[in-house]
PDB file of C-alpha atoms in Angstrom:
ATOM      1  CA  PRO A   1       8.294 -16.087 -19.533  1.00 93.00           C
ATOM      2  CA  ARG A   2       8.724 -19.438 -20.341  1.00 95.00           C
ATOM      3  CA  ALA A   3       8.959 -20.788 -16.766  1.00 96.00           C
ATOM      4  CA  ALA A   4       5.986 -18.446 -15.808  1.00 96.00           C
ATOM      5  CA  GLN A   5       3.890 -19.689 -18.766  1.00 95.00           C
ATOM      6  CA  GLN A   6       5.049 -23.387 -17.914  1.00 96.00           C
ATOM      7  CA  ALA A   7       3.746 -22.644 -14.069  1.00 96.00           C
ATOM      8  CA  GLY A   8       0.293 -21.534 -15.477  1.00 95.00           C
ATOM      9  CA  PHE A   9       0.906 -17.636 -15.297  1.00 94.00           C
ATOM     10  CA  ASP A  10      -0.147 -15.309 -18.497  1.00 94.00           C
ATOM     11  CA  ALA A  11       3.166 -13.611 -17.335  1.00 96.00           C
ATOM     12  CA  ILE A  12       5.749 -13.504 -15.179  1.00 97.00           C
ATOM     13  CA  PRO A  13       4.185 -12.693 -11.476  1.00 97.00           C
ATOM     14  CA  VAL A  14       5.693 -10.011  -9.132  1.00 95.00           C
ATOM     15  CA  PRO A  15       6.965 -10.853  -5.767  1.00 94.00           C
ATOM     16  CA  PRO A  16       4.222 -11.333  -3.155  1.00 93.00           C
ATOM     17  CA  THR A  17       5.095  -8.164  -1.220  1.00 92.00           C
ATOM     18  CA  TYR A  18       5.520  -5.960  -4.478  1.00 92.00           C
ATOM     19  CA  PRO A  19       2.255  -4.025  -3.621  1.00 92.00           C
ATOM     20  CA  PHE A  20       4.022  -2.484  -0.825  1.00 88.00           C
ATOM     21  CA  VAL A  21       6.405  -0.252  -3.052  1.00 87.00           C
ATOM     22  CA  MET A  22       3.880   0.256  -6.001  1.00 84.00           C
ATOM     23  CA  GLN A  23       2.651   3.392  -4.704  1.00 77.00           C
ATOM     24  CA  ALA A  24       6.155   4.777  -4.823  1.00 73.00           C
ATOM     25  CA  TRP A  25       7.740   3.071  -7.594  1.00 69.00           C
ATOM     26  CA  GLY A  26       5.166   2.471  -9.982  1.00 63.00           C
ATOM     27  CA  ASP A  27       3.666   5.897 -10.830  1.00 69.00           C
ATOM     28  CA  PHE A  28       4.514   6.770 -14.335  1.00 74.00           C
ATOM     29  CA  PRO A  29       3.804  10.520 -14.909  1.00 76.00           C
ATOM     30  CA  GLU A  30       2.258   9.915 -18.290  1.00 80.00           C
ATOM     31  CA  LEU A  31       0.096   7.280 -17.393  1.00 75.00           C
ATOM     32  CA  GLN A  32      -1.388   9.199 -14.536  1.00 74.00           C
ATOM     33  CA  PRO A  33      -5.398  10.832 -14.733  1.00 76.00           C
ATOM     34  CA  ALA A  34      -5.591  14.307 -15.314  1.00 81.00           C
ATOM     35  CA  ASP A  35      -7.621  14.496 -12.067  1.00 81.00           C
ATOM     36  CA  LYS A  36      -5.072  12.691  -9.838  1.00 74.00           C
ATOM     37  CA  PRO A  37      -5.005  14.047  -6.533  1.00 73.00           C
ATOM     38  CA  ALA A  38      -1.803  15.988  -5.724  1.00 75.00           C
ATOM     39  CA  GLY A  39      -0.316  15.927  -2.378  1.00 73.00           C
ATOM     40  CA  ASN A  40       0.640  12.939   0.125  1.00 74.00           C
ATOM     41  CA  ALA A  41      -2.187  12.229   1.995  1.00 72.00           C
ATOM     42  CA  MET A  42       0.040  10.095   4.548  1.00 74.00           C
ATOM     43  CA  GLY A  43       2.337  12.984   5.045  1.00 78.00           C
ATOM     44  CA  GLU A  44      -0.517  15.117   5.793  1.00 81.00           C
ATOM     45  CA  VAL A  45      -1.401  12.697   8.838  1.00 79.00           C
ATOM     46  CA  ILE A  46       1.997  11.871   9.913  1.00 80.00           C
ATOM     47  CA  GLY A  47       3.587  15.261   9.414  1.00 85.00           C
ATOM     48  CA  PRO A  48       1.784  16.965  12.528  1.00 85.00           C
ATOM     49  CA  LEU A  49       2.579  13.782  14.826  1.00 82.00           C
ATOM     50  CA  MET A  50       6.267  14.149  13.712  1.00 84.00           C
ATOM     51  CA  ALA A  51       6.276  17.980  14.531  1.00 87.00           C
ATOM     52  CA  LYS A  52       5.859  16.707  17.969  1.00 82.00           C
ATOM     53  CA  GLY A  53       9.027  14.375  17.794  1.00 87.00           C
ATOM     54  CA  GLY A  54       9.141  10.681  18.398  1.00 87.00           C
ATOM     55  CA  ILE A  55       9.507   7.884  16.096  1.00 90.00           C
ATOM     56  CA  ILE A  56       7.546   6.391  13.185  1.00 90.00           C
ATOM     57  CA  LEU A  57       7.347   2.620  13.174  1.00 90.00           C
ATOM     58  CA  HIS A  58       6.141   0.148  10.411  1.00 90.00           C
ATOM     59  CA  GLY A  59       3.680  -1.568  12.381  1.00 90.00           C
ATOM     60  CA  GLU A  60       2.109  -4.205  10.362  1.00 92.00           C
ATOM     61  CA  GLN A  61       1.477  -5.009   6.593  1.00 93.00           C
ATOM     62  CA  GLU A  62      -0.887  -7.220   4.652  1.00 96.00           C
ATOM     63  CA  PHE A  63      -1.676  -8.312   0.971  1.00 97.00           C
ATOM     64  CA  ILE A  64      -4.957  -9.888   0.266  1.00 97.00           C
ATOM     65  CA  TYR A  65      -4.994 -11.207  -3.401  1.00 98.00           C
ATOM     66  CA  ASN A  66      -8.022 -11.755  -5.732  1.00 98.00           C
ATOM     67  CA  ARG A  67      -5.121 -13.058  -8.337  1.00 97.00           C
ATOM     68  CA  PRO A  68      -1.527 -12.620  -8.649  1.00 96.00           C
ATOM     69  CA  VAL A  69      -0.017  -9.350  -9.949  1.00 96.00           C
ATOM     70  CA  LEU A  70       1.847  -9.881 -13.324  1.00 96.00           C
ATOM     71  CA  VAL A  71       4.551  -8.064 -15.061  1.00 95.00           C
ATOM     72  CA  GLY A  72       2.917  -5.724 -17.486  1.00 92.00           C
ATOM     73  CA  ASP A  73      -0.513  -5.266 -15.451  1.00 93.00           C
ATOM     74  CA  VAL A  74      -1.564  -1.502 -15.247  1.00 90.00           C
ATOM     75  CA  LEU A  75      -3.483  -1.326 -12.139  1.00 92.00           C
ATOM     76  CA  THR A  76      -4.876   1.872 -10.364  1.00 90.00           C
ATOM     77  CA  GLY A  77      -4.923   2.104  -6.665  1.00 90.00           C
ATOM     78  CA  GLU A  78      -7.341   3.767  -4.381  1.00 91.00           C
ATOM     79  CA  GLY A  79      -6.185   4.227  -0.875  1.00 89.00           C
ATOM     80  CA  HIS A  80      -7.775   5.417   2.479  1.00 90.00           C
ATOM     81  CA  ILE A  81      -7.059   5.966   5.905  1.00 91.00           C
ATOM     82  CA  VAL A  82      -9.388   3.036   7.399  1.00 95.00           C
ATOM     83  CA  ASP A  83      -8.581   3.651  11.210  1.00 95.00           C
ATOM     84  CA  ALA A  84      -7.005   5.792  13.535  1.00 93.00           C
ATOM     85  CA  TYR A  85      -6.272   5.324  17.113  1.00 95.00           C
ATOM     86  CA  THR A  86      -4.278   6.083  20.199  1.00 95.00           C
ATOM     87  CA  LYS A  87      -2.816   3.750  22.724  1.00 95.00           C
ATOM     88  CA  GLU A  88      -0.683   4.478  25.847  1.00 94.00           C
ATOM     89  CA  SER A  89       2.451   2.425  26.592  1.00 89.00           C
ATOM     90  CA  LYS A  90       5.004   2.716  29.533  1.00 89.00           C
ATOM     91  CA  GLY A  91       4.284   6.542  29.824  1.00 91.00           C
ATOM     92  CA  LYS A  92       4.356   6.908  25.960  1.00 91.00           C
ATOM     93  CA  THR A  93       1.165   8.050  23.357  1.00 91.00           C
ATOM     94  CA  MET A  94       1.392   5.452  20.220  1.00 93.00           C
ATOM     95  CA  THR A  95      -0.858   6.599  17.591  1.00 92.00           C
ATOM     96  CA  PHE A  96      -1.732   3.880  14.847  1.00 94.00           C
ATOM     97  CA  VAL A  97      -3.130   4.972  11.404  1.00 93.00           C
ATOM     98  CA  VAL A  98      -4.180   2.248   8.994  1.00 94.00           C
ATOM     99  CA  THR A  99      -4.452   2.440   5.481  1.00 92.00           C
ATOM    100  CA  GLU A 100      -5.878   0.483   2.875  1.00 95.00           C
ATOM    101  CA  THR A 101      -5.312   0.646  -1.169  1.00 94.00           C
ATOM    102  CA  VAL A 102      -7.283  -1.317  -3.423  1.00 97.00           C
ATOM    103  CA  TRP A 103      -5.623  -2.109  -6.853  1.00 96.00           C
ATOM    104  CA  ARG A 104      -7.949  -2.479  -9.746  1.00 97.00           C
ATOM    105  CA  ASP A 105      -6.843  -3.810 -13.291  1.00 96.00           C
ATOM    106  CA  GLN A 106      -8.137  -2.202 -16.390  1.00 95.00           C
ATOM    107  CA  SER A 107     -11.635  -3.909 -16.244  1.00 97.00           C
ATOM    108  CA  GLY A 108     -12.333  -2.632 -13.020  1.00 97.00           C
ATOM    109  CA  GLU A 109     -11.806  -6.096 -11.119  1.00 97.00           C
ATOM    110  CA  PRO A 110     -10.014  -5.895  -7.683  1.00 98.00           C
ATOM    111  CA  VAL A 111      -6.539  -7.409  -8.061  1.00 98.00           C
ATOM    112  CA  VAL A 112      -4.731  -6.943  -4.461  1.00 98.00           C
ATOM    113  CA  THR A 113      -5.617  -5.230  -1.554  1.00 97.00           C
ATOM    114  CA  THR A 114      -2.824  -3.663   0.762  1.00 96.00           C
ATOM    115  CA  ARG A 115      -3.198  -2.847   4.362  1.00 96.00           C
ATOM    116  CA  PHE A 116      -0.661  -0.783   6.178  1.00 91.00           C
ATOM    117  CA  ASN A 117      -0.320   0.224   9.692  1.00 93.00           C
ATOM    118  CA  VAL A 118       2.153   2.924  10.591  1.00 92.00           C
ATOM    119  CA  ILE A 119       2.814   3.897  14.275  1.00 93.00           C
ATOM    120  CA  HIS A 120       3.918   7.137  15.744  1.00 92.00           C
ATOM    121  CA  ARG A 121       5.525   6.819  19.283  1.00 91.00           C
ATOM    122  CA  ALA A 122       6.092  10.050  21.170  1.00 86.00           C
TER     123      ALA A 122
END
């Protein structure tokens, strides 16, 4: 904490790529809103593709920061599928699914936006 403060931060900053795992590891059940959507939206998209066989690839990851994410931040994420398309390559079909999640602090200000591109190749 002292080093972070000396560097000008209010708290310890998380690693720059940490937002990639926030959906999976930052979900504290006791802090979730009562109307939190159930299920796994990405699973609903990828599941039918995987039923056809093939492989899943992590195609691209992007982080757009409005400010650093700090230890102790309580952020709310809202994610959407922002694009989906297919391409043919060497006789195989590749389906690209691009998601975007905006993480906001308790004041509603955006802190970081993550974009994730997953590819199914069959």
